[in-house]
Amino acid sequence: MDLIILGQWHNLSHHFVRARNKSDILFHRTGINVAKSASKDSPRSIAREVARLILTGVWREGTTLPREIELASRFDVSRASLREALSLLKAKGLIASKQKAGTHVRARFDWNMLDEELLNWTLSALPTQEFAKQILEVRRIVEPEACAICAVRGTDEDFARIERAYRGMDAAGMDRVAYAEPDLQFHRGILIATGNDFLIAFGATVAAALRMSFDLSSTNPGAPRKSLPYHRAVLDEIWARNADGARQAMHKLMDLTEQNIVSAMSRQKKKDAEDENVRTRRTR
Amino acid sequence: MDLIILGQWHNLSHHFVRARNKSDILFHRTGINVAKSASKDSPRSIAREVARLILTGVWREGTTLPREIELASRFDVSRASLREALSLLKAKGLIASKQKAGTHVRARFDWNMLDEELLNWTLSALPTQEFAKQILEVRRIVEPEACAICAVRGTDEDFARIERAYRGMDAAGMDRVAYAEPDLQFHRGILIATGNDFLIAFGATVAAALRMSFDLSSTNPGAPRKSLPYHRAVLDEIWARNADGARQAMHKLMDLTEQNIVSAMSRQKKKDAEDENVRTRRTR
DNA sequence: TAGAAAATATGTCTGACATAATAATTCTTG
DNA sequence: CAAGAATTATTATGTCAGACATATTTTCTA
């Protein structure tokens, strides 16, 4: 049955089949690709891999996953390390364990999608079309309001920090990579200025969203820079302590972001289709 | 120096002092109270206790906490169990470890306050005045918009589920306890109907908020029931697929919730002050 | 059908060694 | 002799192995 140890999965492929009983799931070769490796920092990378299997629906909600000893041997680590990986996933609400009953995938509603790591895992594991829409929808709800609060409640030091971030973006010029960090600091600075711990925690979601935007911008390196004047507008309204203006300015920035993402994704799609074409022609 | 094992802390008190070097923090008797115990489900309750120490500022951002062996012996568990507790806190962004360097408390910005467990720990560990304000501020931002989206995008099954939750609230009558669960289902139902995984994940925050409201309502058992017509109004607008109406109705419900919390907290404060009075008079 | 017994997966403990970052030491050099 | 660079020693986390405890589930028996 070509059983493959997960630890040796590098550049191999996988699938899963129902076997003798519910929790007896085996891996064997098929045509589906698998993430590169699980080599270093075992517990975290194992958590990531298990999360991937859950997020992509290989292990659906309610599924009982293989027992710890078996998983440990598949990932080629000790049971202790595996348990640490599982406990990370427990903390993020993906799984739950009961003595003797085993470990099962929790209902989707219980997954803490606002967790930064889980967010990053998700956006590297799933096709980002639907995902991008959703994340932008939430940003559109939260960030303009946070911006309004920031304008009213923020201190001058808060504003100065955001200003510094803006200067960093400006200084980055057309350099996508250098632009990314201060961009995040800009948005995070606004959230921090609200003084609301929950809005601050939302920074993790924004970070993941910006990372996604960054990845997408590879097909259009000039796009990020275009957002600069929109950021300036937001900042000006904040300095003016104009809540409504800040809200609207941030809303416009969100509009621009949406445009960039939509166009980038259609480009991406087109590119993928072309690549696929080339590949099939080649294999013929 | 009166060193106390944490596992035996029941009804004792603690404080911490700087000792020989940075990470050498010892506990000894002072006048500050400590949570009851850490008896069952060790890793989770230990995580809770460590989280409490961090949240209350005993272990500030950047602090290097005692080494694992020492912590383990203080909590009277094996190093394995302690490590599992720490790994939960790592997953929630509270701490990070580096080999040899030790385990330190991460910056507040990195704490995932939108995590349900962490939220619950926070609201049982901290005076809830400021906390309640913040959580309500976020709800006020998110829920009305989610409600508007729900009205537009939700399916009839979604609405039916919310309707069932409403009926459950109605059926609960004046019973605070029976009212709580369908109340949560109502709000969660709206989030679920948006079809947005991130808004759905926000349900954890709402759950914690409602739990807090529930705890506060003990001083005014009739308060929850008063929200029923406001919920009905929300539901009617949703059924009518009226986005603006739904948004406004939810906004009004948030207003009411705020009133309840504010008045409950002032009552609470008054009551606490009286209790304190009685106690000091007694000890004289 | 109900209750008792067996099986089994997670939970916990112990002790050991590996590894990497820090602290202490030695050595070199101006 | 002092300052700095390179080396060694220390130590806290990371990982491993094996064992036993405990709580459910499953199976067997009355």
XYZ file of C-alpha atoms (C1' of nucleotides) in Angstrom:
628
model
C 0.000 0.000 0.000
C 3.024 2.278 -0.306
C 2.871 3.741 3.177
C 4.990 6.876 3.408
C 6.502 8.317 6.538
C 5.553 11.962 6.710
C 9.014 12.974 7.759
C 10.256 11.801 4.398
C 7.575 13.528 2.419
C 9.940 16.011 0.818
C 8.799 16.617 -2.735
C 6.498 13.644 -2.589
C 2.755 13.621 -2.860
C -0.059 12.294 -0.761
C -3.663 11.450 -0.368
C -5.699 9.727 2.242
C -8.098 6.827 2.162
C -10.572 5.290 4.494
C -9.242 2.062 5.899
C -10.336 -0.566 8.352
C -11.873 1.836 10.844
C -12.597 5.531 11.353
C -9.311 6.697 12.778
C -7.171 4.456 10.660
C -6.138 6.815 7.902
C -3.165 5.982 5.758
C -1.181 8.023 3.304
C -0.157 6.791 -0.108
C 1.041 8.160 -3.405
C -1.307 10.047 -5.688
C -1.082 13.107 -7.848
C -1.660 15.768 -5.199
C 1.210 17.975 -4.177
C 2.359 18.508 -0.618
C 4.243 21.300 1.072
C 8.006 21.037 0.976
C 9.220 19.779 4.299
C 8.864 19.608 8.042
C 12.523 19.620 8.841
C 13.467 22.317 11.362
C 11.699 23.543 14.494
C 9.711 20.350 14.527
C 6.735 21.136 16.774
C 5.879 24.361 14.970
C 6.337 22.960 11.494
C 4.408 19.846 12.396
C 1.612 22.025 13.741
C 1.711 23.913 10.478
C 1.473 20.729 8.448
C -1.387 19.290 10.515
C -3.125 22.660 10.287
C -2.700 22.525 6.533
C -4.338 19.130 6.372
C -7.252 20.463 8.404
C -7.569 23.766 6.554
C -7.529 22.114 3.149
C -10.239 19.733 4.265
C -8.214 16.535 4.150
C -9.154 16.132 7.791
C -12.667 17.530 7.999
C -14.537 18.831 11.008
C -15.286 16.023 13.415
C -12.641 13.733 11.958
C -10.719 11.741 14.530
C -7.110 11.951 13.606
C -4.598 9.122 13.907
C -3.372 8.383 17.374
C -0.389 10.215 18.743
C 2.045 7.325 18.500
C 1.184 6.849 14.854
C 1.387 10.560 14.028
C 4.677 10.810 15.882
C 6.176 7.997 13.868
C 4.871 9.480 10.625
C 6.461 12.834 11.325
C 9.501 11.018 12.611
C 9.575 12.741 15.985
C 9.023 11.680 19.560
C 5.587 11.619 21.076
C 6.572 14.572 23.282
C 7.322 16.784 20.297
C 4.177 15.730 18.541
C 2.142 16.514 21.630
C 3.639 19.979 21.716
C 2.583 20.482 18.117
C -0.929 19.318 18.926
C -1.111 21.586 21.938
C -0.403 24.578 19.707
C -3.339 23.552 17.559
C -5.481 23.044 20.639
C -4.698 26.586 21.744
C -5.844 27.876 18.363
C -9.093 25.950 18.604
C -8.473 23.609 15.673
C -8.512 20.374 17.603
C -9.517 18.922 20.946
C -8.536 15.717 22.698
C -10.291 13.434 25.107
C -8.673 10.617 26.973
C -9.105 7.320 25.164
C -11.534 8.890 22.677
C -8.719 10.425 20.642
C -8.063 13.793 19.062
C -10.640 15.267 16.742
C -10.992 18.290 14.512
C -13.239 20.899 16.117
C -16.092 22.673 14.356
C -14.997 25.399 11.990
C -16.743 27.992 14.151
C -14.299 27.325 16.948
C -11.187 27.920 14.874
C -9.505 31.129 15.887
C -8.966 32.540 12.424
C -7.854 35.873 13.865
C -4.683 34.231 15.148
C -1.701 35.466 13.165
C 0.020 32.121 12.704
C -3.163 30.364 11.699
C -3.851 33.192 9.296
C -0.450 32.812 7.680
C -0.843 29.074 7.450
C -4.215 29.567 5.833
C -3.003 31.982 3.222
C -0.135 29.738 2.256
C -2.336 26.642 2.147
C -5.483 27.757 0.361
C -6.259 29.427 -2.938
C -6.556 33.015 -1.822
C -9.491 34.193 -3.940
C -12.294 33.784 -1.404
C -9.918 34.293 1.494
C -8.764 37.673 0.193
C -12.336 38.881 -0.149
C -13.196 37.928 3.399
C -10.131 39.443 4.979
C -10.684 42.666 3.111
C -14.315 42.764 4.175
C -13.258 42.655 7.817
C -10.545 45.236 7.356
C -13.102 47.515 5.711
C -15.302 47.175 8.774
C -12.630 47.650 11.400
C -9.909 49.933 10.078
C -11.948 53.014 9.117
C -13.599 53.031 12.545
C -10.286 52.448 14.278
C -8.933 55.339 12.265
C -11.735 57.603 13.440
C -11.100 56.637 17.048
C -7.392 57.177 16.535
C -7.994 60.723 15.287
C -10.008 61.569 18.372
C -8.215 59.682 21.091
C -4.618 59.260 19.882
C -1.759 61.164 21.476
C 0.725 63.249 19.549
C 3.330 60.581 20.190
C 1.010 58.041 18.590
C 0.664 60.317 15.568
C 4.410 60.842 15.415
C 4.933 57.098 15.290
C 2.499 56.811 12.393
C 4.229 59.744 10.703
C 7.574 57.960 11.029
C 6.044 54.887 9.426
C 4.791 57.058 6.580
C 8.250 58.538 6.094
C 9.619 55.010 5.961
C 7.191 54.143 3.191
C 8.132 57.261 1.308
C 11.834 56.545 1.705
C 11.349 53.021 0.357
C 10.510 54.457 -3.041
C 9.727 51.723 -5.539
C 11.318 49.017 -3.400
C 8.457 46.619 -2.629
C 10.382 44.837 0.104
C 11.417 47.982 1.955
C 7.896 49.366 1.584
C 6.191 46.446 3.337
C 7.456 46.913 6.888
C 6.621 50.597 7.387
C 3.293 49.975 5.649
C 2.426 47.498 8.379
C 3.704 49.888 11.042
C 1.442 52.571 9.626
C -1.699 50.506 9.968
C -0.626 48.998 13.272
C 0.186 52.470 14.584
C -3.390 53.539 14.002
C -4.718 50.516 15.838
C -2.320 51.084 18.730
C -3.370 54.713 18.964
C -6.944 53.637 19.694
C -5.724 52.298 23.024
C -8.137 49.418 22.586
C -6.431 46.069 23.225
C -8.819 44.210 20.942
C -8.316 46.560 18.050
C -4.591 46.259 18.683
C -4.891 42.478 18.519
C -6.581 42.946 15.160
C -3.168 44.057 13.950
C -2.345 40.388 13.449
C -5.078 40.149 10.841
C -3.878 43.287 9.108
C -0.345 41.928 9.114
C -1.471 38.751 7.395
C -3.501 40.743 4.887
C -0.580 42.964 4.030
C 1.659 39.955 3.630
C -0.842 38.567 1.162
C -0.969 41.873 -0.701
C 2.788 41.907 -0.776
C 2.964 38.434 -2.287
C 0.408 39.405 -4.901
C 2.230 42.625 -5.770
C 5.071 40.649 -7.323
C 3.176 40.756 -10.630
C 2.855 44.534 -10.373
C 5.823 45.967 -8.442
C 4.652 49.560 -8.880
C 1.299 49.040 -7.157
C 2.328 49.516 -3.516
C 3.847 52.927 -4.122
C 0.542 54.149 -5.529
C -1.005 53.820 -2.101
C 1.350 56.437 -0.666
C -0.821 59.539 -1.254
C -3.794 57.700 0.214
C -1.790 57.034 3.331
C -0.796 60.706 3.413
C -4.455 61.696 3.270
C -5.273 59.430 6.187
C -2.416 60.869 8.188
C -3.416 64.455 7.462
C -6.944 63.834 8.691
C -5.579 62.213 11.818
C -3.280 65.145 12.551
C -6.277 67.407 12.054
C -8.125 65.225 14.592
C -10.931 64.956 12.093
C -12.743 61.698 12.863
C -15.086 61.679 9.863
C -12.340 62.685 7.474
C -10.023 60.005 8.840
C -12.723 57.393 8.464
C -13.383 58.360 4.872
C -9.721 58.590 3.973
C -9.131 55.114 5.331
C -12.152 53.910 3.410
C -10.630 55.184 0.192
C -7.379 53.455 1.023
C -9.336 50.234 1.474
C -10.967 50.766 -1.918
C -7.572 51.095 -3.527
C -6.312 48.004 -1.735
C -9.287 46.069 -3.021
C -8.623 47.186 -6.587
C -5.001 46.144 -6.328
C -5.896 42.737 -4.950
C -8.617 42.077 -7.494
C -6.449 43.001 -10.449
C -3.449 41.171 -9.039
C -5.503 38.050 -8.586
C -6.898 38.106 -12.073
C -3.343 38.521 -13.379
C -2.264 35.662 -11.138
C -5.084 33.503 -12.443
C -4.172 34.266 -16.027
C -0.527 33.498 -15.304
C -1.402 30.228 -13.607
C -3.533 29.231 -16.554
C -0.677 29.971 -18.954
C 1.773 27.994 -16.844
C -0.694 25.115 -16.766
C -0.965 25.315 -20.535
C 2.787 25.162 -20.973
C 3.051 22.228 -18.622
C 0.348 20.160 -20.322
C 1.765 20.894 -23.740
C 5.182 19.824 -22.524
C 3.980 16.538 -21.036
C 2.201 15.564 -24.207
C 12.599 33.396 52.990
C 9.297 31.534 53.234
C 9.353 30.029 49.772
C 5.959 28.680 48.819
C 5.244 25.957 46.316
C 2.587 27.228 43.947
C 0.694 23.986 44.064
C 0.071 24.608 47.723
C -1.011 28.200 47.280
C -4.615 27.537 48.192
C -5.932 30.566 50.052
C -2.463 31.910 50.536
C -1.029 35.119 49.252
C 2.037 36.093 47.271
C 4.283 38.751 45.970
C 7.506 38.728 44.049
C 10.885 40.277 44.688
C 14.063 40.829 42.757
C 16.725 38.460 43.939
C 20.273 37.534 43.021
C 19.793 37.887 39.283
C 17.176 38.867 36.719
C 15.340 35.585 36.286
C 15.581 34.578 39.887
C 12.158 35.578 41.124
C 10.876 34.074 44.307
C 7.462 34.087 45.885
C 6.860 34.861 49.506
C 4.034 35.903 51.770
C 2.598 39.408 51.545
C -0.879 40.893 51.584
C -1.882 40.264 47.970
C -4.483 37.642 47.206
C -4.059 34.804 44.749
C -6.559 32.705 42.811
C -7.779 29.575 44.498
C -5.978 26.561 43.104
C -4.440 24.806 40.153
C -5.633 21.339 40.965
C -7.281 19.600 37.968
C -6.418 19.562 34.264
C -2.969 20.754 35.176
C -1.595 22.126 31.899
C -4.653 24.243 31.199
C -4.998 25.554 34.729
C -1.283 26.232 34.956
C -1.486 28.123 31.685
C -4.360 30.063 33.155
C -2.403 30.910 36.282
C 0.713 31.971 34.376
C -1.497 34.010 32.053
C -3.006 35.663 35.111
C 0.417 36.638 36.391
C 1.220 38.141 33.017
C -2.126 39.876 32.520
C -2.071 41.436 35.961
C 1.421 42.755 35.325
C 3.248 40.682 37.910
C 5.356 39.458 35.036
C 5.648 42.460 32.738
C 6.473 42.576 29.044
C 10.041 41.505 28.476
C 10.346 39.775 31.818
C 12.242 36.509 31.732
C 10.281 34.042 33.735
C 11.746 31.398 36.024
C 13.243 28.395 34.352
C 11.081 25.435 33.487
C 12.419 23.154 36.195
C 11.736 25.761 38.833
C 8.260 26.573 37.516
C 7.471 22.886 37.317
C 8.428 22.342 40.919
C 6.465 25.399 42.008
C 3.321 24.159 40.320
C 4.103 20.684 41.557
C 3.969 19.037 38.136
C 6.483 17.410 35.839
C 8.457 19.454 33.369
C 6.490 17.800 30.550
C 3.182 19.108 31.844
C 4.598 22.525 32.480
C 5.948 22.659 28.953
C 2.515 21.849 27.604
C 1.107 24.747 29.622
C 3.765 27.072 28.242
C 3.138 25.909 24.717
C -0.502 26.956 25.053
C 0.663 30.416 26.058
C 3.122 30.456 23.183
C 0.305 29.727 20.768
C -1.650 32.672 22.144
C 1.336 34.958 21.727
C 1.903 35.701 25.418
C 5.359 34.233 25.687
C 8.272 33.055 23.564
C 11.244 30.844 24.391
C 14.765 30.690 23.120
C 17.211 27.955 23.881
C 19.404 28.812 26.846
C 18.103 32.398 26.907
C 14.913 31.364 28.691
C 11.237 32.149 28.304
C 10.140 35.766 28.222
C 6.870 37.673 28.127
C 6.198 39.033 24.658
C 5.145 42.593 23.888
C 1.524 43.351 24.648
C 0.879 44.009 20.957
C 1.562 40.386 20.181
C -0.948 38.982 22.640
C -3.903 37.502 20.833
C -6.629 39.113 22.913
C -9.284 37.891 20.484
C -8.659 34.342 21.632
C -11.620 33.070 23.619
C -9.678 31.426 26.434
C -7.362 34.369 26.882
C -10.391 36.624 26.913
C -12.021 34.596 29.650
C -8.829 34.530 31.663
C -8.555 38.263 31.298
C -12.049 39.005 32.446
C -11.678 36.822 35.496
C -8.273 38.265 36.356
C -8.660 41.993 35.854
C -11.046 44.634 37.143
C -13.490 44.790 34.289
C -14.189 48.528 34.081
C -11.758 49.452 31.307
C -11.970 45.997 29.794
C -15.751 46.186 29.435
C -15.511 49.519 27.661
C -12.994 48.202 25.161
C -14.828 45.022 24.367
C -18.052 46.926 23.845
C -16.309 49.387 21.576
C -15.215 46.566 19.313
C -18.607 44.912 19.346
C -20.138 48.239 18.367
C -17.835 48.398 15.391
C -18.238 44.853 14.196
C -21.700 43.596 15.022
C -23.857 46.259 13.336
C -21.907 45.815 10.100
C -22.033 42.046 10.396
C -25.756 42.390 10.894
C -26.099 44.425 7.726
C -24.135 41.847 5.770
C -26.219 39.096 7.298
C -29.434 40.765 6.137
C -28.153 40.926 2.567
C -26.232 37.720 2.222
C -27.744 35.301 4.752
C -29.814 32.338 3.649
C -33.285 31.568 4.956
C -31.802 28.684 6.930
C -29.416 31.113 8.576
C -32.335 33.327 9.508
C -34.302 30.350 10.786
C -31.430 29.463 13.069
C -31.364 32.978 14.466
C -35.155 32.855 14.842
C -34.826 29.631 16.855
C -32.291 31.318 19.097
C -34.723 34.194 19.595
C -37.503 31.756 20.537
C -35.149 30.180 23.041
C -34.523 33.555 24.630
C -38.230 34.205 24.761
C -38.927 30.805 26.286
C -36.311 31.414 28.973
C -38.501 34.141 30.476
C -36.888 35.715 33.492
C -34.417 32.860 33.941
C -30.994 34.503 33.513
C -29.195 31.194 33.153
C -31.505 29.796 30.486
C -31.417 33.137 28.644
C -27.650 33.234 28.222
C -27.139 30.353 25.774
C -29.719 31.305 23.124
C -28.588 34.923 23.481
C -25.112 33.848 22.405
C -26.574 31.708 19.628
C -28.485 34.727 18.369
C -25.409 36.877 18.004
C -23.303 34.016 16.747
C -26.001 33.133 14.234
C -25.737 36.583 12.701
C -21.971 36.286 12.410
C -22.255 32.834 10.872
C -24.780 34.117 8.345
C -22.205 36.546 6.975
C -20.271 33.566 5.656
C -17.089 35.402 6.581
C -14.719 33.164 8.539
C -13.132 36.108 10.322
C -16.405 37.562 11.465
C -17.360 34.073 12.591
C -14.162 33.877 14.609
C -15.192 37.135 16.222
C -17.917 35.080 17.880
C -15.359 34.151 20.524
C -15.117 37.774 21.553
C -18.878 38.135 21.652
C -19.112 34.980 23.749
C -16.692 36.396 26.295
C -18.531 39.697 26.326
C -21.875 38.019 26.931
C -20.354 35.950 29.715
C -19.204 39.159 31.333
C -22.643 40.708 30.920
C -24.143 37.601 32.426
C -21.907 37.772 35.467
C -22.744 41.423 35.935
C -26.467 40.818 35.579
C -26.535 38.984 38.901
C -27.168 42.317 40.589
C -30.096 43.004 38.279
C -31.703 39.710 37.205
C -34.411 41.414 35.165
C -32.010 43.241 32.851
C -31.359 40.510 30.251
C -35.060 40.068 29.493
C -35.351 43.735 28.614
C -33.139 43.174 25.583
C -35.680 40.803 24.041
C -37.670 43.366 22.005
C -34.402 44.823 20.714
C -33.407 41.395 19.495
C -36.829 41.040 17.867
C -36.293 44.326 16.050
C -32.956 43.128 14.725
C -34.482 39.883 13.564
C -37.375 41.614 11.807
C -35.010 43.826 9.839
C -32.975 40.797 8.888
C -36.019 38.903 7.660
C -36.944 41.988 5.655
C -33.424 41.876 4.215
C -33.072 45.513 5.138
C -29.355 46.146 5.597
C -29.604 49.701 6.952
C -32.427 48.808 9.286
C -30.566 45.782 10.577
C -27.483 47.865 11.198
C -29.428 50.458 13.140
C -31.398 47.907 15.117
C -28.188 46.206 16.175
C -26.761 49.560 17.081
C -29.664 50.182 19.425
C -29.154 46.785 20.980
C -25.536 47.726 21.591
C -26.665 50.963 23.226
C -28.877 49.025 25.593
C -26.089 46.580 26.362
C -23.822 49.479 27.213
C -26.396 50.966 29.563
C -26.822 47.634 31.323
C -23.101 47.182 31.748
C -22.486 50.712 32.956
C -25.266 50.607 35.538
C -24.342 47.080 36.610
C -20.738 48.120 37.127
C -21.620 51.156 39.197
C -23.861 48.919 41.312
C -21.021 46.422 41.591
C -18.628 49.161 42.641
C -21.048 50.412 45.262
C -21.553 46.895 46.572
C -17.809 46.266 46.717
C -17.325 49.489 48.610
C -20.004 48.477 51.122
C -18.477 45.041 51.570
C -15.127 46.654 52.119
C -16.683 48.938 54.706
C -18.206 46.028 56.573
C -14.951 44.170 56.548
C -12.825 47.039 57.863
C -15.385 47.829 60.552
C -15.344 44.174 61.587
C -11.566 43.937 61.830
C -11.339 47.012 63.995
C -30.665 -5.958 28.326
C -27.693 -4.567 32.004
C -23.593 -4.828 34.316
C -18.741 -6.228 34.642
C -14.351 -6.747 32.591
C -10.919 -5.843 29.085
C -8.808 -2.892 25.841
C -6.821 1.377 24.489
C -5.689 6.384 23.534
C -4.583 10.364 25.897
C -2.475 12.262 30.222
C 1.464 12.411 33.229
C 5.980 11.328 35.166
C 11.005 10.339 35.243
C 15.495 10.782 33.695
C 18.619 11.436 30.176
C 21.025 13.673 26.388
C 21.297 17.361 22.443
C 21.692 21.979 21.160
C 22.306 26.731 21.087
C 23.044 31.063 23.380
C 25.234 33.181 27.022
C 28.929 33.859 30.447
C 33.583 33.096 31.785
C 38.110 32.385 30.561
C 42.203 32.550 28.090
C 44.993 34.393 24.733
C 46.610 37.870 21.798
C 47.987 42.450 20.702
C 48.565 47.678 20.832
C 49.360 46.630 31.425
C 44.909 47.063 29.392
C 41.625 46.190 25.683
C 39.777 43.215 22.678
C 39.357 38.843 20.245
C 38.990 33.969 20.365
C 38.050 29.939 22.983
C 35.994 27.225 26.458
C 32.504 26.321 29.968
C 28.030 26.775 31.517
C 23.166 26.395 31.382
C 18.151 26.656 29.948
C 15.379 25.078 26.431
C 14.640 21.291 22.975
C 14.166 16.435 22.154
C 14.044 11.696 23.134
C 12.690 7.079 25.321
C 10.013 4.252 28.193
C 6.842 3.587 31.745
C 2.604 3.998 34.293
C -2.090 6.412 35.335
C -6.606 7.420 33.988
C -10.750 7.746 31.647
C -13.685 6.029 27.942
C -15.103 2.796 24.800
C -15.777 -1.774 23.527
C -16.426 -6.391 24.483
C -17.886 -10.029 27.086
C -20.816 -12.251 30.385
C -24.757 -13.042 33.355
